[in-house]
PDB file of C-alpha atoms and ligand atoms in Angstrom:
ATOM      1  CA  MET A  12      -3.161 -25.196  -2.795  1.00  0.00           C
ATOM      2  CA  GLU A  13      -6.384 -26.445  -4.400  1.00  0.00           C
ATOM      3  CA  TYR A  14      -9.275 -24.178  -3.518  1.00  0.00           C
ATOM      4  CA  ALA A  15     -12.761 -25.631  -3.071  1.00  0.00           C
ATOM      5  CA  ASN A  16     -14.490 -22.291  -2.474  1.00  0.00           C
ATOM      6  CA  LEU A  17     -12.413 -19.795  -4.448  1.00  0.00           C
ATOM      7  CA  LEU A  18     -11.319 -19.197  -8.002  1.00  0.00           C
ATOM      8  CA  VAL A  19      -7.861 -17.657  -8.091  1.00  0.00           C
ATOM      9  CA  GLU A  20      -6.370 -16.320 -11.298  1.00  0.00           C
ATOM     10  CA  SER A  21      -4.131 -13.597 -12.601  1.00  0.00           C
ATOM     11  CA  ARG A  22      -4.549 -11.341 -15.610  1.00  0.00           C
ATOM     12  CA  GLY A  23      -1.192  -9.780 -16.322  1.00  0.00           C
ATOM     13  CA  ASN A  24      -0.076  -8.152 -13.110  1.00  0.00           C
ATOM     14  CA  VAL A  25      -3.541  -8.151 -11.502  1.00  0.00           C
ATOM     15  CA  GLY A  26      -4.610 -11.024  -9.249  1.00  0.00           C
ATOM     16  CA  ILE A  27      -8.303 -11.914  -9.029  1.00  0.00           C
ATOM     17  CA  VAL A  28      -9.904 -13.845  -6.174  1.00  0.00           C
ATOM     18  CA  THR A  29     -13.517 -14.919  -6.736  1.00  0.00           C
ATOM     19  CA  ILE A  30     -15.493 -16.359  -3.838  1.00  0.00           C
ATOM     20  CA  ASN A  31     -17.257 -19.235  -5.511  1.00  0.00           C
ATOM     21  CA  ARG A  32     -20.237 -20.508  -3.503  1.00  0.00           C
ATOM     22  CA  PRO A  33     -23.027 -18.916  -5.563  1.00  0.00           C
ATOM     23  CA  LYS A  34     -25.690 -21.385  -4.338  1.00  0.00           C
ATOM     24  CA  ALA A  35     -25.177 -20.046  -0.806  1.00  0.00           C
ATOM     25  CA  LEU A  36     -24.771 -16.482  -2.125  1.00  0.00           C
ATOM     26  CA  ASN A  37     -21.025 -16.817  -1.425  1.00  0.00           C
ATOM     27  CA  ALA A  38     -21.592 -16.907   2.343  1.00  0.00           C
ATOM     28  CA  LEU A  39     -18.379 -17.195   4.331  1.00  0.00           C
ATOM     29  CA  ASN A  40     -17.978 -20.549   6.039  1.00  0.00           C
ATOM     30  CA  PRO A  41     -14.792 -21.387   7.988  1.00  0.00           C
ATOM     31  CA  ASP A  42     -13.225 -23.195   5.006  1.00  0.00           C
ATOM     32  CA  THR A  43     -13.762 -20.185   2.736  1.00  0.00           C
ATOM     33  CA  ILE A  44     -12.193 -17.891   5.317  1.00  0.00           C
ATOM     34  CA  ALA A  45      -9.181 -20.217   5.611  1.00  0.00           C
ATOM     35  CA  GLU A  46      -8.854 -20.295   1.810  1.00  0.00           C
ATOM     36  CA  LEU A  47      -9.033 -16.504   1.654  1.00  0.00           C
ATOM     37  CA  GLU A  48      -6.222 -16.340   4.195  1.00  0.00           C
ATOM     38  CA  HIS A  49      -4.075 -18.637   2.068  1.00  0.00           C
ATOM     39  CA  ALA A  50      -4.876 -17.014  -1.286  1.00  0.00           C
ATOM     40  CA  PHE A  51      -4.206 -13.480  -0.079  1.00  0.00           C
ATOM     41  CA  ALA A  52      -0.986 -14.489   1.667  1.00  0.00           C
ATOM     42  CA  ALA A  53       0.239 -16.081  -1.576  1.00  0.00           C
ATOM     43  CA  MET A  54      -0.830 -13.203  -3.801  1.00  0.00           C
ATOM     44  CA  GLY A  55       0.468 -10.605  -1.364  1.00  0.00           C
ATOM     45  CA  ALA A  56       3.905 -12.213  -1.538  1.00  0.00           C
ATOM     46  CA  ASP A  57       3.870 -12.598  -5.339  1.00  0.00           C
ATOM     47  CA  ASN A  58       5.892  -9.697  -6.742  1.00  0.00           C
ATOM     48  CA  ALA A  59       4.486 -10.267 -10.230  1.00  0.00           C
ATOM     49  CA  LEU A  60       1.067  -9.123  -8.975  1.00  0.00           C
ATOM     50  CA  LYS A  61       0.702  -5.382  -8.442  1.00  0.00           C
ATOM     51  CA  VAL A  62      -2.993  -5.090  -7.563  1.00  0.00           C
ATOM     52  CA  LEU A  63      -5.580  -7.573  -6.286  1.00  0.00           C
ATOM     53  CA  VAL A  64      -9.307  -7.686  -7.033  1.00  0.00           C
ATOM     54  CA  LEU A  65     -11.807  -9.536  -4.852  1.00  0.00           C
ATOM     55  CA  THR A  66     -15.250 -10.444  -6.158  1.00  0.00           C
ATOM     56  CA  GLY A  67     -18.082 -12.964  -5.794  1.00  0.00           C
ATOM     57  CA  ALA A  68     -19.322 -15.545  -8.295  1.00  0.00           C
ATOM     58  CA  GLY A  69     -22.787 -15.209  -9.835  1.00  0.00           C
ATOM     59  CA  GLU A  70     -25.011 -12.193 -10.322  1.00  0.00           C
ATOM     60  CA  LYS A  71     -26.837 -12.252  -6.995  1.00  0.00           C
ATOM     61  CA  ALA A  72     -24.140 -11.670  -4.410  1.00  0.00           C
ATOM     62  CA  PHE A  73     -20.679 -10.474  -3.594  1.00  0.00           C
ATOM     63  CA  VAL A  74     -21.018 -12.191  -0.197  1.00  0.00           C
ATOM     64  CA  ALA A  75     -24.320 -12.515   1.721  1.00  0.00           C
ATOM     65  CA  GLY A  76     -22.525 -12.683   5.067  1.00  0.00           C
ATOM     66  CA  ALA A  77     -21.016 -15.198   7.370  1.00  0.00           C
ATOM     67  CA  ASP A  78     -22.540 -18.619   6.723  1.00  0.00           C
ATOM     68  CA  ILE A  79     -25.486 -18.703   9.117  1.00  0.00           C
ATOM     69  CA  ALA A  80     -25.887 -22.482   8.796  1.00  0.00           C
ATOM     70  CA  ALA A  81     -22.236 -22.985   9.780  1.00  0.00           C
ATOM     71  CA  MET A  82     -22.566 -20.496  12.658  1.00  0.00           C
ATOM     72  CA  LYS A  83     -25.838 -21.483  14.219  1.00  0.00           C
ATOM     73  CA  ASP A  84     -24.534 -24.199  16.571  1.00  0.00           C
ATOM     74  CA  LEU A  85     -21.322 -22.504  17.665  1.00  0.00           C
ATOM     75  CA  ASP A  86     -20.745 -22.356  21.391  1.00  0.00           C
ATOM     76  CA  PRO A  87     -19.497 -19.027  22.761  1.00  0.00           C
ATOM     77  CA  LEU A  88     -15.825 -20.029  22.667  1.00  0.00           C
ATOM     78  CA  ALA A  89     -16.101 -21.329  19.105  1.00  0.00           C
ATOM     79  CA  ALA A  90     -17.957 -18.134  18.104  1.00  0.00           C
ATOM     80  CA  ARG A  91     -15.179 -16.076  19.624  1.00  0.00           C
ATOM     81  CA  ALA A  92     -12.559 -18.134  17.784  1.00  0.00           C
ATOM     82  CA  PHE A  93     -14.528 -17.692  14.534  1.00  0.00           C
ATOM     83  CA  ALA A  94     -14.705 -13.935  15.056  1.00  0.00           C
ATOM     84  CA  TYR A  95     -10.950 -13.711  15.813  1.00  0.00           C
ATOM     85  CA  LYS A  96     -10.121 -15.792  12.746  1.00  0.00           C
ATOM     86  CA  GLY A  97     -12.324 -13.663  10.493  1.00  0.00           C
ATOM     87  CA  GLN A  98     -10.885 -10.461  11.935  1.00  0.00           C
ATOM     88  CA  LYS A  99      -7.325 -11.750  11.429  1.00  0.00           C
ATOM     89  CA  VAL A 100      -7.963 -12.632   7.786  1.00  0.00           C
ATOM     90  CA  PHE A 101      -9.776  -9.348   7.078  1.00  0.00           C
ATOM     91  CA  THR A 102      -6.952  -7.379   8.736  1.00  0.00           C
ATOM     92  CA  ALA A 103      -4.413  -9.256   6.612  1.00  0.00           C
ATOM     93  CA  ILE A 104      -6.385  -8.224   3.515  1.00  0.00           C
ATOM     94  CA  GLU A 105      -6.541  -4.632   4.748  1.00  0.00           C
ATOM     95  CA  ASN A 106      -2.776  -4.630   5.271  1.00  0.00           C
ATOM     96  CA  MET A 107      -1.776  -6.318   1.996  1.00  0.00           C
ATOM     97  CA  PRO A 108       1.329  -4.573   0.651  1.00  0.00           C
ATOM     98  CA  LYS A 109      -0.590  -3.721  -2.529  1.00  0.00           C
ATOM     99  CA  ALA A 110      -3.941  -2.233  -3.423  1.00  0.00           C
ATOM    100  CA  VAL A 111      -7.008  -4.459  -3.080  1.00  0.00           C
ATOM    101  CA  ILE A 112     -10.223  -3.551  -4.916  1.00  0.00           C
ATOM    102  CA  ALA A 113     -13.595  -5.126  -4.092  1.00  0.00           C
ATOM    103  CA  ALA A 114     -15.819  -5.596  -7.155  1.00  0.00           C
ATOM    104  CA  ILE A 115     -19.340  -5.893  -5.803  1.00  0.00           C
ATOM    105  CA  GLY A 116     -22.442  -7.132  -7.596  1.00  0.00           C
ATOM    106  CA  GLY A 117     -25.608  -7.974  -5.637  1.00  0.00           C
ATOM    107  CA  PHE A 118     -25.647  -8.513  -1.873  1.00  0.00           C
ATOM    108  CA  ALA A 119     -22.772  -7.457   0.370  1.00  0.00           C
ATOM    109  CA  LEU A 120     -24.331  -8.128   3.758  1.00  0.00           C
ATOM    110  CA  GLY A 121     -22.933  -8.691   7.230  1.00  0.00           C
ATOM    111  CA  GLY A 122     -19.532 -10.330   6.874  1.00  0.00           C
ATOM    112  CA  GLY A 123     -19.736  -9.551   3.140  1.00  0.00           C
ATOM    113  CA  CYS A 124     -20.005  -5.831   3.769  1.00  0.00           C
ATOM    114  CA  GLU A 125     -17.219  -6.157   6.352  1.00  0.00           C
ATOM    115  CA  LEU A 126     -15.036  -7.991   3.837  1.00  0.00           C
ATOM    116  CA  ALA A 127     -15.618  -5.269   1.240  1.00  0.00           C
ATOM    117  CA  MET A 128     -14.666  -2.653   3.842  1.00  0.00           C
ATOM    118  CA  ALA A 129     -11.355  -4.420   4.498  1.00  0.00           C
ATOM    119  CA  CYS A 130     -10.457  -3.730   0.852  1.00  0.00           C
ATOM    120  CA  ASP A 131      -8.949  -0.388  -0.165  1.00  0.00           C
ATOM    121  CA  ILE A 132     -11.530   0.556  -2.787  1.00  0.00           C
ATOM    122  CA  ARG A 133     -15.085  -0.622  -3.518  1.00  0.00           C
ATOM    123  CA  ILE A 134     -16.674  -0.612  -6.973  1.00  0.00           C
ATOM    124  CA  ALA A 135     -20.328  -1.621  -7.063  1.00  0.00           C
ATOM    125  CA  SER A 136     -22.877  -2.564  -9.688  1.00  0.00           C
ATOM    126  CA  GLU A 137     -26.147  -0.638  -9.644  1.00  0.00           C
ATOM    127  CA  ASN A 138     -27.797  -3.813  -8.286  1.00  0.00           C
ATOM    128  CA  ALA A 139     -25.481  -3.972  -5.258  1.00  0.00           C
ATOM    129  CA  LYS A 140     -27.036  -3.943  -1.793  1.00  0.00           C
ATOM    130  CA  PHE A 141     -25.232  -3.301   1.448  1.00  0.00           C
ATOM    131  CA  GLY A 142     -26.059  -3.758   5.085  1.00  0.00           C
ATOM    132  CA  GLN A 143     -25.107  -5.052   8.499  1.00  0.00           C
ATOM    133  CA  PRO A 144     -28.228  -7.102   9.325  1.00  0.00           C
ATOM    134  CA  GLU A 145     -26.673  -8.991  12.254  1.00  0.00           C
ATOM    135  CA  VAL A 146     -29.169  -7.507  14.731  1.00  0.00           C
ATOM    136  CA  ASN A 147     -31.864  -9.538  12.935  1.00  0.00           C
ATOM    137  CA  LEU A 148     -29.988 -12.650  14.097  1.00  0.00           C
ATOM    138  CA  GLY A 149     -29.392 -11.415  17.626  1.00  0.00           C
ATOM    139  CA  VAL A 150     -25.694 -10.740  17.132  1.00  0.00           C
ATOM    140  CA  LEU A 151     -23.539  -7.770  16.284  1.00  0.00           C
ATOM    141  CA  PRO A 152     -21.100  -7.456  13.397  1.00  0.00           C
ATOM    142  CA  GLY A 153     -18.257  -9.827  14.287  1.00  0.00           C
ATOM    143  CA  PHE A 154     -15.668  -9.108  11.619  1.00  0.00           C
ATOM    144  CA  ALA A 155     -14.826  -5.534  12.684  1.00  0.00           C
ATOM    145  CA  GLY A 156     -17.884  -3.927  11.075  1.00  0.00           C
ATOM    146  CA  THR A 157     -18.464  -1.866  14.213  1.00  0.00           C
ATOM    147  CA  GLN A 158     -14.989  -0.413  13.656  1.00  0.00           C
ATOM    148  CA  ARG A 159     -14.550  -0.119   9.887  1.00  0.00           C
ATOM    149  CA  LEU A 160     -18.049   1.158   9.069  1.00  0.00           C
ATOM    150  CA  PRO A 161     -17.861   4.267  11.297  1.00  0.00           C
ATOM    151  CA  ARG A 162     -14.333   4.958  10.053  1.00  0.00           C
ATOM    152  CA  LEU A 163     -15.662   4.948   6.480  1.00  0.00           C
ATOM    153  CA  VAL A 164     -19.056   6.637   6.776  1.00  0.00           C
ATOM    154  CA  GLY A 165     -18.985   8.347  10.188  1.00  0.00           C
ATOM    155  CA  LYS A 166     -20.425   7.369  13.548  1.00  0.00           C
ATOM    156  CA  GLY A 167     -24.037   8.483  13.056  1.00  0.00           C
ATOM    157  CA  ILE A 168     -24.694   6.693   9.766  1.00  0.00           C
ATOM    158  CA  ALA A 169     -22.813   3.592  10.973  1.00  0.00           C
ATOM    159  CA  LYS A 170     -24.998   3.433  14.084  1.00  0.00           C
ATOM    160  CA  GLU A 171     -28.154   3.848  11.971  1.00  0.00           C
ATOM    161  CA  LEU A 172     -27.145   0.978   9.674  1.00  0.00           C
ATOM    162  CA  ILE A 173     -25.963  -1.346  12.456  1.00  0.00           C
ATOM    163  CA  TYR A 174     -28.900  -0.692  14.842  1.00  0.00           C
ATOM    164  CA  THR A 175     -31.629  -0.969  12.157  1.00  0.00           C
ATOM    165  CA  GLY A 176     -30.032  -3.696  10.025  1.00  0.00           C
ATOM    166  CA  ASP A 177     -31.372  -1.759   7.014  1.00  0.00           C
ATOM    167  CA  ILE A 178     -30.236  -2.826   3.590  1.00  0.00           C
ATOM    168  CA  ILE A 179     -29.284   0.083   1.365  1.00  0.00           C
ATOM    169  CA  ASP A 180     -28.867   0.293  -2.393  1.00  0.00           C
ATOM    170  CA  ALA A 181     -25.741   1.196  -4.307  1.00  0.00           C
ATOM    171  CA  ALA A 182     -26.803   4.825  -4.787  1.00  0.00           C
ATOM    172  CA  ARG A 183     -27.092   5.394  -1.030  1.00  0.00           C
ATOM    173  CA  ALA A 184     -23.883   3.450  -0.395  1.00  0.00           C
ATOM    174  CA  HIS A 185     -22.180   5.831  -2.805  1.00  0.00           C
ATOM    175  CA  ALA A 186     -23.772   8.894  -1.228  1.00  0.00           C
ATOM    176  CA  ILE A 187     -22.483   7.969   2.253  1.00  0.00           C
ATOM    177  CA  GLY A 188     -18.993   7.073   1.023  1.00  0.00           C
ATOM    178  CA  LEU A 189     -19.270   3.332   1.501  1.00  0.00           C
ATOM    179  CA  VAL A 190     -18.457   2.725  -2.168  1.00  0.00           C
ATOM    180  CA  ASN A 191     -16.140   4.652  -4.452  1.00  0.00           C
ATOM    181  CA  LYS A 192     -18.033   4.178  -7.682  1.00  0.00           C
ATOM    182  CA  VAL A 193     -21.274   2.704  -9.021  1.00  0.00           C
ATOM    183  CA  VAL A 194     -21.377   1.211 -12.506  1.00  0.00           C
ATOM    184  CA  GLU A 195     -23.991  -0.427 -14.715  1.00  0.00           C
ATOM    185  CA  THR A 196     -25.144  -3.784 -13.342  1.00  0.00           C
ATOM    186  CA  GLY A 197     -22.741  -6.533 -14.334  1.00  0.00           C
ATOM    187  CA  LYS A 198     -19.851  -4.181 -15.096  1.00  0.00           C
ATOM    188  CA  HIS A 199     -18.350  -4.119 -11.593  1.00  0.00           C
ATOM    189  CA  LEU A 200     -15.513  -6.553 -12.322  1.00  0.00           C
ATOM    190  CA  GLU A 201     -14.639  -4.909 -15.612  1.00  0.00           C
ATOM    191  CA  SER A 202     -14.562  -1.516 -13.934  1.00  0.00           C
ATOM    192  CA  ALA A 203     -12.462  -2.829 -11.033  1.00  0.00           C
ATOM    193  CA  LEU A 204      -9.993  -4.373 -13.474  1.00  0.00           C
ATOM    194  CA  GLU A 205      -9.717  -1.074 -15.333  1.00  0.00           C
ATOM    195  CA  MET A 206      -8.876   0.742 -12.116  1.00  0.00           C
ATOM    196  CA  ALA A 207      -6.517  -2.081 -11.123  1.00  0.00           C
ATOM    197  CA  GLN A 208      -4.634  -1.680 -14.426  1.00  0.00           C
ATOM    198  CA  LYS A 209      -4.307   2.038 -13.838  1.00  0.00           C
ATOM    199  CA  ILE A 210      -2.904   1.521 -10.319  1.00  0.00           C
ATOM    200  CA  ALA A 211      -0.640  -1.302 -11.566  1.00  0.00           C
ATOM    201  CA  GLY A 212       1.047   1.186 -13.893  1.00  0.00           C
ATOM    202  CA  LYS A 213       2.160   3.382 -10.983  1.00  0.00           C
ATOM    203  CA  GLY A 214       5.199   2.934  -8.780  1.00  0.00           C
ATOM    204  CA  PRO A 215       4.297  -0.128  -6.678  1.00  0.00           C
ATOM    205  CA  LEU A 216       6.341   1.000  -3.688  1.00  0.00           C
ATOM    206  CA  ALA A 217       4.779   4.458  -3.862  1.00  0.00           C
ATOM    207  CA  VAL A 218       1.319   2.847  -3.761  1.00  0.00           C
ATOM    208  CA  ARG A 219       2.398   0.580  -0.920  1.00  0.00           C
ATOM    209  CA  PHE A 220       3.878   3.414   1.166  1.00  0.00           C
ATOM    210  CA  SER A 221       0.788   5.561   0.495  1.00  0.00           C
ATOM    211  CA  LYS A 222      -1.401   2.728   1.760  1.00  0.00           C
ATOM    212  CA  GLU A 223       0.721   2.362   4.892  1.00  0.00           C
ATOM    213  CA  ALA A 224       0.613   6.116   5.509  1.00  0.00           C
ATOM    214  CA  ILE A 225      -3.184   6.235   5.140  1.00  0.00           C
ATOM    215  CA  ASN A 226      -4.026   3.056   7.073  1.00  0.00           C
ATOM    216  CA  ASN A 227      -1.597   3.577   9.940  1.00  0.00           C
ATOM    217  CA  GLY A 228      -1.716   7.373   9.955  1.00  0.00           C
ATOM    218  CA  LEU A 229      -5.474   7.421  10.512  1.00  0.00           C
ATOM    219  CA  GLU A 230      -4.933   5.626  13.822  1.00  0.00           C
ATOM    220  CA  MET A 231      -2.497   8.338  15.032  1.00  0.00           C
ATOM    221  CA  ASP A 232      -2.831  11.980  15.998  1.00  0.00           C
ATOM    222  CA  MET A 233      -2.096  14.486  13.210  1.00  0.00           C
ATOM    223  CA  ASP A 234       1.454  15.364  14.321  1.00  0.00           C
ATOM    224  CA  ARG A 235       2.560  11.745  14.570  1.00  0.00           C
ATOM    225  CA  ALA A 236       0.752  10.868  11.360  1.00  0.00           C
ATOM    226  CA  CYS A 237       2.528  13.650   9.465  1.00  0.00           C
ATOM    227  CA  ALA A 238       5.885  12.566  10.940  1.00  0.00           C
ATOM    228  CA  TYR A 239       5.118   9.020   9.826  1.00  0.00           C
ATOM    229  CA  GLU A 240       4.289  10.269   6.338  1.00  0.00           C
ATOM    230  CA  ALA A 241       7.623  12.132   6.259  1.00  0.00           C
ATOM    231  CA  GLU A 242       9.475   8.944   7.225  1.00  0.00           C
ATOM    232  CA  LEU A 243       7.813   7.026   4.407  1.00  0.00           C
ATOM    233  CA  PHE A 244       8.471   9.915   2.010  1.00  0.00           C
ATOM    234  CA  GLY A 245      12.147   9.703   2.945  1.00  0.00           C
ATOM    235  CA  LEU A 246      12.105   5.936   2.517  1.00  0.00           C
ATOM    236  CA  ALA A 247      10.732   6.381  -1.022  1.00  0.00           C
ATOM    237  CA  PHE A 248      13.957   8.259  -1.809  1.00  0.00           C
ATOM    238  CA  ALA A 249      15.908   5.087  -1.072  1.00  0.00           C
ATOM    239  CA  THR A 250      14.145   3.255  -3.909  1.00  0.00           C
ATOM    240  CA  TYR A 251      15.177   2.664  -7.495  1.00  0.00           C
ATOM    241  CA  ASP A 252      11.611   3.428  -8.592  1.00  0.00           C
ATOM    242  CA  ARG A 253      11.735   6.946  -7.150  1.00  0.00           C
ATOM    243  CA  ALA A 254      14.930   7.704  -9.068  1.00  0.00           C
ATOM    244  CA  GLU A 255      13.445   6.142 -12.219  1.00  0.00           C
ATOM    245  CA  GLY A 256      10.128   8.027 -11.881  1.00  0.00           C
ATOM    246  CA  MET A 257      11.801  11.404 -11.548  1.00  0.00           C
ATOM    247  CA  ALA A 258      14.389  10.681 -14.270  1.00  0.00           C
ATOM    248  CA  ALA A 259      11.641   9.547 -16.641  1.00  0.00           C
ATOM    249  CA  PHE A 260       9.677  12.745 -16.044  1.00  0.00           C
ATOM    250  CA  LEU A 261      12.688  14.923 -16.759  1.00  0.00           C
ATOM    251  CA  GLU A 262      13.597  12.866 -19.830  1.00  0.00           C
ATOM    252  CA  LYS A 263       9.979  13.028 -21.062  1.00  0.00           C
ATOM    253  CA  ARG A 264       9.519   9.257 -21.235  1.00  0.00           C
ATOM    254  CA  LYS A 265       7.376   6.657 -19.468  1.00  0.00           C
ATOM    255  CA  PRO A 266       8.935   5.272 -16.294  1.00  0.00           C
ATOM    256  CA  VAL A 267       9.786   1.592 -16.034  1.00  0.00           C
ATOM    257  CA  PHE A 268       9.202   0.675 -12.408  1.00  0.00           C
ATOM    258  CA  GLU A 269      10.909  -2.370 -10.929  1.00  0.00           C
ATOM    259  CA  ASN A 270       9.349  -2.581  -7.468  1.00  0.00           C
ATOM    260  CA  ARG A 271      12.652  -1.894  -5.762  1.00  0.00           C
TER     261      ARG A 271
HETATM  262  N1  DAK B   1     -25.486 -17.918   5.225  1.00  0.00           N
HETATM  263  C1  DAK B   1     -25.820 -19.135   4.721  1.00  0.00           C
HETATM  264  N2  DAK B   1     -26.614 -19.300   3.648  1.00  0.00           N
HETATM  265  C2  DAK B   1     -27.093 -18.191   3.067  1.00  0.00           C
HETATM  266  C3  DAK B   1     -26.784 -16.890   3.531  1.00  0.00           C
HETATM  267  C4  DAK B   1     -25.931 -16.773   4.672  1.00  0.00           C
HETATM  268  N3  DAK B   1     -25.549 -15.605   5.169  1.00  0.00           N
HETATM  269  N4  DAK B   1     -27.426 -15.996   2.751  1.00  0.00           N
HETATM  270  C5  DAK B   1     -28.092 -16.716   1.816  1.00  0.00           C
HETATM  271  N5  DAK B   1     -27.906 -18.033   2.003  1.00  0.00           N
HETATM  272  C6  DAK B   1     -28.446 -19.144   1.226  1.00  0.00           C
HETATM  273  C7  DAK B   1     -29.928 -19.318   1.517  1.00  0.00           C
HETATM  274  O1  DAK B   1     -30.114 -20.109   2.686  1.00  0.00           O
HETATM  275  C8  DAK B   1     -30.380 -20.072   0.260  1.00  0.00           C
HETATM  276  O2  DAK B   1     -30.007 -21.402   0.362  1.00  0.00           O
HETATM  277  P1  DAK B   1     -31.003 -22.620  -0.122  1.00  0.00           P
HETATM  278  O3  DAK B   1     -32.255 -22.437   0.657  1.00  0.00           O
HETATM  279  O4  DAK B   1     -31.205 -22.347  -1.608  1.00  0.00           O
HETATM  280  O5  DAK B   1     -30.241 -23.872   0.190  1.00  0.00           O
HETATM  281  C9  DAK B   1     -29.540 -19.436  -0.825  1.00  0.00           C
HETATM  282  O6  DAK B   1     -28.412 -18.826  -0.165  1.00  0.00           O
HETATM  283  C10 DAK B   1     -30.261 -18.334  -1.588  1.00  0.00           C
HETATM  284  O7  DAK B   1     -30.769 -17.405  -0.634  1.00  0.00           O
HETATM  285  P2  DAK B   1     -32.329 -16.966  -0.596  1.00  0.00           P
HETATM  286  O8  DAK B   1     -33.195 -18.041  -1.132  1.00  0.00           O
HETATM  287  O9  DAK B   1     -32.607 -16.470   0.776  1.00  0.00           O
HETATM  288  O10 DAK B   1     -32.313 -15.760  -1.640  1.00  0.00           O
HETATM  289  P3  DAK B   1     -33.238 -14.474  -1.652  1.00  0.00           P
HETATM  290  O11 DAK B   1     -32.949 -13.773  -2.935  1.00  0.00           O
HETATM  291  O12 DAK B   1     -34.657 -14.834  -1.323  1.00  0.00           O
HETATM  292  O13 DAK B   1     -32.708 -13.563  -0.446  1.00  0.00           O
HETATM  293  C11 DAK B   1     -30.993 -12.486   0.930  1.00  0.00           C
HETATM  294  C12 DAK B   1     -31.399 -13.056  -0.478  1.00  0.00           C
HETATM  295  C13 DAK B   1     -29.517 -12.083   0.847  1.00  0.00           C
HETATM  296  C14 DAK B   1     -31.840 -11.248   1.226  1.00  0.00           C
HETATM  297  C15 DAK B   1     -31.262 -13.582   1.997  1.00  0.00           C
HETATM  298  O14 DAK B   1     -30.630 -14.787   1.557  1.00  0.00           O
HETATM  299  C16 DAK B   1     -30.702 -13.216   3.335  1.00  0.00           C
HETATM  300  O15 DAK B   1     -31.327 -12.438   4.055  1.00  0.00           O
HETATM  301  N6  DAK B   1     -29.573 -13.803   3.692  1.00  0.00           N
HETATM  302  C17 DAK B   1     -28.966 -13.618   4.975  1.00  0.00           C
HETATM  303  C18 DAK B   1     -28.297 -12.281   4.995  1.00  0.00           C
HETATM  304  C19 DAK B   1     -27.688 -11.988   6.342  1.00  0.00           C
HETATM  305  O16 DAK B   1     -28.383 -11.956   7.363  1.00  0.00           O
HETATM  306  N7  DAK B   1     -26.383 -11.791   6.326  1.00  0.00           N
HETATM  307  C20 DAK B   1     -25.672 -11.518   7.509  1.00  0.00           C
HETATM  308  C21 DAK B   1     -25.205 -12.820   8.026  1.00  0.00           C
HETATM  309  S1  DAK B   1     -24.624 -12.591   9.665  1.00  0.00           S
HETATM  310  C22 DAK B   1     -19.446 -13.446  14.349  1.00  0.00           C
HETATM  311  C23 DAK B   1     -18.654 -13.308  13.258  1.00  0.00           C
HETATM  312  C24 DAK B   1     -19.185 -12.763  12.150  1.00  0.00           C
HETATM  313  C25 DAK B   1     -20.497 -12.422  12.086  1.00  0.00           C
HETATM  314  C26 DAK B   1     -21.264 -12.558  13.193  1.00  0.00           C
HETATM  315  C27 DAK B   1     -20.752 -13.036  14.324  1.00  0.00           C
HETATM  316  N8  DAK B   1     -18.923 -14.037  15.502  1.00  0.00           N
HETATM  317  C28 DAK B   1     -18.516 -15.410  15.396  1.00  0.00           C
HETATM  318  C29 DAK B   1     -19.014 -13.347  16.752  1.00  0.00           C
HETATM  319  C30 DAK B   1     -21.073 -11.982  10.883  1.00  0.00           C
HETATM  320  C31 DAK B   1     -22.380 -12.279  10.741  1.00  0.00           C
HETATM  321  C32 DAK B   1     -23.026 -12.200   9.484  1.00  0.00           C
HETATM  322  O17 DAK B   1     -22.472 -11.939   8.440  1.00  0.00           O
END
C-alpha cells in the first residue's frame, strides 16, 4: 500500500512508522488512522521485524491530537464511529505480537498522548509535552485515554490531567510514570532504536508471551493472572527458542533465536 500520511521503513529487524503530517503537527485524520491500521497489521505479521517504533515527523510534534478540522463537523453517529475506529486501531497497536516503542519529540496531546499510551514503552525528548486537552474543546478523550491514562499513572493524576487539560513537560511525565525515559532533545528516535535493538536480540516469543501476560494479566485478579502466566510459561517450553536459549547458556555461547 502507498501511504500518503506515513513513512514506513525497516532498519534490520526493527520496523519504523513515522506519522508524516508535520504541517498539521501530525494530527490524526481518518486517513492517517486507516493507514496506521494497515501499516501495523502488515508489520505485526512480518516475521522479519522483531520490534516496532512509532514516531512523528518534524521537531515540533509526535502527534498534536485528533485532527480538529476533520472532527469539527462530525454528527454524533459519525463521532461515535470515529471514536470506535480510533479505539480499534489503538487496541490493535497495543496488542501487536511484538514490542512497540513510541519515540516522542514535541507535542503528544489528546489522541497523540493516547496513541503513545497504546505503545508498550515511551521514550521522550526533553522538549516533549503531554496532555489530554479535550476538555478545552468540550469533549472527553475519545481514544481510550480515560482508560489507559489511569492504568499508567493512577486515578488521581489521570483525573487531574483530564479535568484540567494541563500540558505537562517531559520531566513531569517521567516523574508520574507516563514515559519510561527522557533523553536530550532530538535524540528520542535514536534512543528508541537502541532499545529496540536490545529487545530484538531477545527471544521474540518470550517477549511476546511476556507482553500477553502483562497486558491481559492486568485485567484479571491476581490468582487468575498468575495462572495465566503459568500457562504462558509452560507454552514457552514448547518452543525451539526456549530450548536454544537454555542450551546456549549452558554451552556458554550466544543463543540464535528463530521465533519458533
Ligand atoms: N488538529 C488539526 N490541526 C492541528 C492540530 C490538531 N489537533 N494541532 C495543530 N494543528 C495545526 C494548526 O491548526 C496549525 O495549522 P495552520 O494554521 O498552520 O494551517 C499547525 O498545526 C501548527 O499549529 P500552531 O500554529 O497552533 O502551533 P503552535 O506552536 O502555536 O501551537 C499547539 C502548538 C500544539 C499548542 C496547538 O497547535 C494546539 O493547541 N493544538 C491543538 C492541541 C489539541 O487540542 N489536541 C487535542 C485534540 S482533541 C473523539 C475521538 C478522539 C478524540 C476526541 C473525540 N470522538 C470522535 C468521540 C480526541 C481528541 C483530540 O485529540
